[in-house]
Amino acid sequence: MEDMQIVDLYFARSEQAVAETAHKYGTYLFSIAHNILMNRPDAEEAVSDTYLGAWNSIPPHRPGRLSTYLGKITRHCALEKWKAHHAKKRGGGEVSLALEELGECTTTGETPQQVLEMKELTRKINSFLKNLPETEQRIFVSRYWYLMPVKEIARNMGFSKSKVKSMLSRTRAKLKNYLEKE
C-alpha cells in the first residue's frame, strides 16, 4: 500500500492504518528502536508506542514522507525509554557513546532561548550534511541519527571499523569548524 493511502486511513480513523503501517514499516522501525535500546522487548514496545504516536498525531498532521515521520517518532520513543532506563546509571552502551561523541560539537539545554538555539543548530547541521559527500552523510546519519554501532556501519558500508571511526572523527571536526564559523 502506498504511503498516502496509509495516511488517508489514519485520517479516516481506520484501525487498518496501524496494520498497514506495521506491515510496511515494522522492520524498519524495529531496527531504529533496537539500535538505541539493544533489547528486543523494549524495542517492540517503542515500535508500539510509535503506532500510538502516529495514531494520535495523524490527523491533524499530514506527513509528506511517512517513513521519515515514523522513524522520528520511533527514535523519540526509544530515546525516552533509554533515558528512563539509564536515569541513574550513566555511561556504557552505544547510545551514550554516540551522544557523547556528538556532544563535542553541540550543547543542549532546556530554556526557551536554548530551545530556539537548538532549532537553529539543527538547521545548520542539516545544511552542513547536505554539503557532505553521500558516503560521509550516510555514515554520519547512521551513527548519530540511527545510533548504529560503528561495527554495524562498517559492515553495511563495506569498510573497516577503523576507517569508519576515522571518517566520523574527521566529519565531527569539519562540523565543529563549520559551526564555529557560523
PDB file of C-alpha atoms in Angstrom:
ATOM      1  CA  MET A   1       0.000   0.000   0.000  1.00  0.00           C
ATOM      2  CA  GLU A   2       1.253   3.475  -0.849  1.00  0.00           C
ATOM      3  CA  ASP A   3       2.129   5.915   1.934  1.00  0.00           C
ATOM      4  CA  MET A   4      -0.601   8.409   1.045  1.00  0.00           C
ATOM      5  CA  GLN A   5      -3.189   5.621   1.195  1.00  0.00           C
ATOM      6  CA  ILE A   6      -1.958   4.708   4.678  1.00  0.00           C
ATOM      7  CA  VAL A   7      -2.146   8.355   5.745  1.00  0.00           C
ATOM      8  CA  ASP A   8      -5.685   8.510   4.339  1.00  0.00           C
ATOM      9  CA  LEU A   9      -6.570   5.513   6.539  1.00  0.00           C
ATOM     10  CA  TYR A  10      -5.306   7.435   9.573  1.00  0.00           C
ATOM     11  CA  PHE A  11      -7.453  10.395   8.567  1.00  0.00           C
ATOM     12  CA  ALA A  12     -10.450   8.048   8.215  1.00  0.00           C
ATOM     13  CA  ARG A  13      -9.590   6.741  11.730  1.00  0.00           C
ATOM     14  CA  SER A  14      -9.437   3.211  10.354  1.00  0.00           C
ATOM     15  CA  GLU A  15      -7.587   0.710  12.528  1.00  0.00           C
ATOM     16  CA  GLN A  16      -6.318  -0.772   9.259  1.00  0.00           C
ATOM     17  CA  ALA A  17      -3.876   2.198   9.183  1.00  0.00           C
ATOM     18  CA  VAL A  18      -1.871   0.713  12.041  1.00  0.00           C
ATOM     19  CA  ALA A  19      -1.876  -2.749  10.458  1.00  0.00           C
ATOM     20  CA  GLU A  20      -0.675  -1.339   7.123  1.00  0.00           C
ATOM     21  CA  THR A  21       1.968   0.744   8.888  1.00  0.00           C
ATOM     22  CA  ALA A  22       3.219  -2.317  10.759  1.00  0.00           C
ATOM     23  CA  HIS A  23       3.260  -4.395   7.574  1.00  0.00           C
ATOM     24  CA  LYS A  24       5.190  -1.820   5.558  1.00  0.00           C
ATOM     25  CA  TYR A  25       7.463  -0.243   8.183  1.00  0.00           C
ATOM     26  CA  GLY A  26       7.582  -2.621  11.166  1.00  0.00           C
ATOM     27  CA  THR A  27      11.063  -3.990  10.437  1.00  0.00           C
ATOM     28  CA  TYR A  28      12.474  -0.518   9.711  1.00  0.00           C
ATOM     29  CA  LEU A  29      11.031   0.919  12.932  1.00  0.00           C
ATOM     30  CA  PHE A  30      12.197  -2.059  14.985  1.00  0.00           C
ATOM     31  CA  SER A  31      15.771  -1.641  13.716  1.00  0.00           C
ATOM     32  CA  ILE A  32      15.775   2.025  14.777  1.00  0.00           C
ATOM     33  CA  ALA A  33      14.456   1.194  18.241  1.00  0.00           C
ATOM     34  CA  HIS A  34      16.716  -1.832  18.677  1.00  0.00           C
ATOM     35  CA  ASN A  35      19.847   0.141  17.715  1.00  0.00           C
ATOM     36  CA  ILE A  36      19.064   2.506  20.560  1.00  0.00           C
ATOM     37  CA  LEU A  37      17.730   0.118  23.189  1.00  0.00           C
ATOM     38  CA  MET A  38      19.606  -3.124  22.368  1.00  0.00           C
ATOM     39  CA  ASN A  39      16.723  -5.011  23.946  1.00  0.00           C
ATOM     40  CA  ARG A  40      14.040  -6.795  21.924  1.00  0.00           C
ATOM     41  CA  PRO A  41      11.062  -6.300  24.293  1.00  0.00           C
ATOM     42  CA  ASP A  42      11.870  -2.609  24.811  1.00  0.00           C
ATOM     43  CA  ALA A  43      12.339  -2.105  21.074  1.00  0.00           C
ATOM     44  CA  GLU A  44       8.996  -3.781  20.379  1.00  0.00           C
ATOM     45  CA  GLU A  45       7.370  -1.526  22.970  1.00  0.00           C
ATOM     46  CA  ALA A  46       8.924   1.559  21.370  1.00  0.00           C
ATOM     47  CA  VAL A  47       7.527   0.466  17.996  1.00  0.00           C
ATOM     48  CA  SER A  48       4.086   0.007  19.564  1.00  0.00           C
ATOM     49  CA  ASP A  49       4.422   3.478  21.068  1.00  0.00           C
ATOM     50  CA  THR A  50       5.247   4.706  17.555  1.00  0.00           C
ATOM     51  CA  TYR A  51       1.966   3.356  16.210  1.00  0.00           C
ATOM     52  CA  LEU A  52       0.110   5.100  19.033  1.00  0.00           C
ATOM     53  CA  GLY A  53       2.065   8.300  18.370  1.00  0.00           C
ATOM     54  CA  ALA A  54       1.178   8.148  14.690  1.00  0.00           C
ATOM     55  CA  TRP A  55      -2.483   7.466  15.516  1.00  0.00           C
ATOM     56  CA  ASN A  56      -2.570  10.475  17.856  1.00  0.00           C
ATOM     57  CA  SER A  57      -0.757  12.861  15.506  1.00  0.00           C
ATOM     58  CA  ILE A  58      -2.299  11.902  12.150  1.00  0.00           C
ATOM     59  CA  PRO A  59      -4.626  13.834  11.842  1.00  0.00           C
ATOM     60  CA  PRO A  60      -4.153  16.761  12.110  1.00  0.00           C
ATOM     61  CA  HIS A  61      -0.600  16.387  10.790  1.00  0.00           C
ATOM     62  CA  ARG A  62      -0.233  15.003   7.255  1.00  0.00           C
ATOM     63  CA  PRO A  63       3.369  13.839   6.857  1.00  0.00           C
ATOM     64  CA  GLY A  64       4.992  14.393   3.497  1.00  0.00           C
ATOM     65  CA  ARG A  65       7.216  11.353   3.892  1.00  0.00           C
ATOM     66  CA  LEU A  66       5.675   8.702   6.124  1.00  0.00           C
ATOM     67  CA  SER A  67       8.852   6.661   6.646  1.00  0.00           C
ATOM     68  CA  THR A  68      10.767   9.676   7.954  1.00  0.00           C
ATOM     69  CA  TYR A  69       7.850  10.761  10.127  1.00  0.00           C
ATOM     70  CA  LEU A  70       7.505   7.301  11.687  1.00  0.00           C
ATOM     71  CA  GLY A  71      11.278   6.990  12.088  1.00  0.00           C
ATOM     72  CA  LYS A  72      11.377  10.259  14.007  1.00  0.00           C
ATOM     73  CA  ILE A  73       8.572   9.111  16.327  1.00  0.00           C
ATOM     74  CA  THR A  74      10.327   5.776  16.898  1.00  0.00           C
ATOM     75  CA  ARG A  75      13.640   7.436  17.625  1.00  0.00           C
ATOM     76  CA  HIS A  76      11.987   9.758  20.141  1.00  0.00           C
ATOM     77  CA  CYS A  77      10.119   6.895  21.854  1.00  0.00           C
ATOM     78  CA  ALA A  78      13.251   4.755  22.027  1.00  0.00           C
ATOM     79  CA  LEU A  79      15.419   7.585  23.359  1.00  0.00           C
ATOM     80  CA  GLU A  80      12.841   8.395  26.039  1.00  0.00           C
ATOM     81  CA  LYS A  81      12.746   4.741  27.072  1.00  0.00           C
ATOM     82  CA  TRP A  82      16.556   4.620  27.055  1.00  0.00           C
ATOM     83  CA  LYS A  83      16.771   7.763  29.213  1.00  0.00           C
ATOM     84  CA  ALA A  84      14.282   6.278  31.690  1.00  0.00           C
ATOM     85  CA  HIS A  85      16.357   3.084  31.967  1.00  0.00           C
ATOM     86  CA  HIS A  86      19.619   4.995  32.361  1.00  0.00           C
ATOM     87  CA  ALA A  87      18.472   7.910  34.507  1.00  0.00           C
ATOM     88  CA  LYS A  88      20.566   6.787  37.469  1.00  0.00           C
ATOM     89  CA  LYS A  89      23.361   4.938  35.749  1.00  0.00           C
ATOM     90  CA  ARG A  90      25.278   6.889  33.150  1.00  0.00           C
ATOM     91  CA  GLY A  91      27.879   5.575  30.757  1.00  0.00           C
ATOM     92  CA  GLY A  92      28.308   2.472  28.637  1.00  0.00           C
ATOM     93  CA  GLY A  93      26.400   1.458  25.544  1.00  0.00           C
ATOM     94  CA  GLU A  94      26.271   2.777  22.006  1.00  0.00           C
ATOM     95  CA  VAL A  95      23.679   5.482  22.651  1.00  0.00           C
ATOM     96  CA  SER A  96      25.632   7.262  25.346  1.00  0.00           C
ATOM     97  CA  LEU A  97      28.854   6.861  23.370  1.00  0.00           C
ATOM     98  CA  ALA A  98      27.336   8.274  20.176  1.00  0.00           C
ATOM     99  CA  LEU A  99      25.693  11.162  22.016  1.00  0.00           C
ATOM    100  CA  GLU A 100      28.947  11.884  23.848  1.00  0.00           C
ATOM    101  CA  GLU A 101      30.867  11.922  20.545  1.00  0.00           C
ATOM    102  CA  LEU A 102      28.400  14.344  19.014  1.00  0.00           C
ATOM    103  CA  GLY A 103      28.418  16.404  22.219  1.00  0.00           C
ATOM    104  CA  GLU A 104      31.884  17.608  21.256  1.00  0.00           C
ATOM    105  CA  CYS A 105      30.149  19.771  18.642  1.00  0.00           C
ATOM    106  CA  THR A 106      26.911  20.707  20.381  1.00  0.00           C
ATOM    107  CA  THR A 107      25.336  21.595  23.691  1.00  0.00           C
ATOM    108  CA  THR A 108      21.785  21.025  24.893  1.00  0.00           C
ATOM    109  CA  GLY A 109      19.540  22.952  27.230  1.00  0.00           C
ATOM    110  CA  GLU A 110      16.038  23.450  28.447  1.00  0.00           C
ATOM    111  CA  THR A 111      15.372  27.212  28.489  1.00  0.00           C
ATOM    112  CA  PRO A 112      13.303  28.766  25.683  1.00  0.00           C
ATOM    113  CA  GLN A 113      16.438  30.525  24.460  1.00  0.00           C
ATOM    114  CA  GLN A 114      18.262  27.207  24.346  1.00  0.00           C
ATOM    115  CA  VAL A 115      15.353  25.515  22.563  1.00  0.00           C
ATOM    116  CA  LEU A 116      15.499  28.194  19.857  1.00  0.00           C
ATOM    117  CA  GLU A 117      19.247  27.799  19.647  1.00  0.00           C
ATOM    118  CA  MET A 118      18.808  24.033  19.230  1.00  0.00           C
ATOM    119  CA  LYS A 119      16.385  24.587  16.345  1.00  0.00           C
ATOM    120  CA  GLU A 120      18.900  26.873  14.687  1.00  0.00           C
ATOM    121  CA  LEU A 121      21.662  24.357  15.380  1.00  0.00           C
ATOM    122  CA  THR A 122      19.552  21.629  13.763  1.00  0.00           C
ATOM    123  CA  ARG A 123      19.069  23.802  10.684  1.00  0.00           C
ATOM    124  CA  LYS A 124      22.818  24.426  10.481  1.00  0.00           C
ATOM    125  CA  ILE A 125      23.683  20.739  10.916  1.00  0.00           C
ATOM    126  CA  ASN A 126      21.234  19.831   8.149  1.00  0.00           C
ATOM    127  CA  SER A 127      22.832  22.441   5.910  1.00  0.00           C
ATOM    128  CA  PHE A 128      26.270  21.038   6.733  1.00  0.00           C
ATOM    129  CA  LEU A 129      25.138  17.491   5.942  1.00  0.00           C
ATOM    130  CA  LYS A 130      23.755  18.496   2.540  1.00  0.00           C
ATOM    131  CA  ASN A 131      27.247  19.589   1.514  1.00  0.00           C
ATOM    132  CA  LEU A 132      28.954  16.339   2.506  1.00  0.00           C
ATOM    133  CA  PRO A 133      29.691  13.563   0.029  1.00  0.00           C
ATOM    134  CA  GLU A 134      26.977  10.891   0.133  1.00  0.00           C
ATOM    135  CA  THR A 135      29.165   8.290   1.872  1.00  0.00           C
ATOM    136  CA  GLU A 136      30.089  10.670   4.692  1.00  0.00           C
ATOM    137  CA  GLN A 137      26.443  11.682   5.011  1.00  0.00           C
ATOM    138  CA  ARG A 138      25.288   8.074   5.287  1.00  0.00           C
ATOM    139  CA  ILE A 139      27.913   7.208   7.887  1.00  0.00           C
ATOM    140  CA  PHE A 140      27.219  10.326   9.953  1.00  0.00           C
ATOM    141  CA  VAL A 141      23.440   9.833   9.884  1.00  0.00           C
ATOM    142  CA  SER A 142      23.773   6.109  10.625  1.00  0.00           C
ATOM    143  CA  ARG A 143      25.845   6.874  13.708  1.00  0.00           C
ATOM    144  CA  TYR A 144      24.184   9.984  15.078  1.00  0.00           C
ATOM    145  CA  TRP A 145      20.576   9.655  13.934  1.00  0.00           C
ATOM    146  CA  TYR A 146      20.069   5.887  13.909  1.00  0.00           C
ATOM    147  CA  LEU A 147      22.716   5.398  16.633  1.00  0.00           C
ATOM    148  CA  MET A 148      24.167   2.357  14.903  1.00  0.00           C
ATOM    149  CA  PRO A 149      27.280   0.761  16.342  1.00  0.00           C
ATOM    150  CA  VAL A 150      30.453   1.519  14.377  1.00  0.00           C
ATOM    151  CA  LYS A 151      30.876  -2.205  13.687  1.00  0.00           C
ATOM    152  CA  GLU A 152      27.461  -2.377  12.001  1.00  0.00           C
ATOM    153  CA  ILE A 153      28.099   0.762   9.936  1.00  0.00           C
ATOM    154  CA  ALA A 154      31.423  -0.687   8.787  1.00  0.00           C
ATOM    155  CA  ARG A 155      29.743  -3.944   7.786  1.00  0.00           C
ATOM    156  CA  ASN A 156      26.930  -2.139   5.921  1.00  0.00           C
ATOM    157  CA  MET A 157      29.319   0.161   4.075  1.00  0.00           C
ATOM    158  CA  GLY A 158      31.992  -2.451   3.374  1.00  0.00           C
ATOM    159  CA  PHE A 159      34.645  -0.534   5.339  1.00  0.00           C
ATOM    160  CA  SER A 160      36.870  -1.414   8.272  1.00  0.00           C
ATOM    161  CA  LYS A 161      35.883  -0.210  11.726  1.00  0.00           C
ATOM    162  CA  SER A 162      38.970   1.999  11.838  1.00  0.00           C
ATOM    163  CA  LYS A 163      38.025   3.669   8.542  1.00  0.00           C
ATOM    164  CA  VAL A 164      34.511   4.418   9.834  1.00  0.00           C
ATOM    165  CA  LYS A 165      35.901   5.767  13.121  1.00  0.00           C
ATOM    166  CA  SER A 166      38.353   7.930  11.188  1.00  0.00           C
ATOM    167  CA  MET A 167      35.639   9.254   8.863  1.00  0.00           C
ATOM    168  CA  LEU A 168      33.377  10.043  11.830  1.00  0.00           C
ATOM    169  CA  SER A 169      36.206  11.849  13.592  1.00  0.00           C
ATOM    170  CA  ARG A 170      37.035  13.935  10.509  1.00  0.00           C
ATOM    171  CA  THR A 171      33.357  14.718   9.907  1.00  0.00           C
ATOM    172  CA  ARG A 172      32.878  15.811  13.527  1.00  0.00           C
ATOM    173  CA  ALA A 173      35.944  18.057  13.182  1.00  0.00           C
ATOM    174  CA  LYS A 174      34.509  19.554   9.970  1.00  0.00           C
ATOM    175  CA  LEU A 175      31.165  20.045  11.706  1.00  0.00           C
ATOM    176  CA  LYS A 176      32.801  21.736  14.671  1.00  0.00           C
ATOM    177  CA  ASN A 177      34.698  24.113  12.384  1.00  0.00           C
ATOM    178  CA  TYR A 178      31.563  24.807  10.345  1.00  0.00           C
ATOM    179  CA  LEU A 179      29.523  25.569  13.470  1.00  0.00           C
ATOM    180  CA  GLU A 180      32.247  27.805  14.913  1.00  0.00           C
ATOM    181  CA  LYS A 181      32.295  29.825  11.662  1.00  0.00           C
ATOM    182  CA  GLU A 182      28.508  30.072  11.655  1.00  0.00           C
TER     183      GLU A 182
END
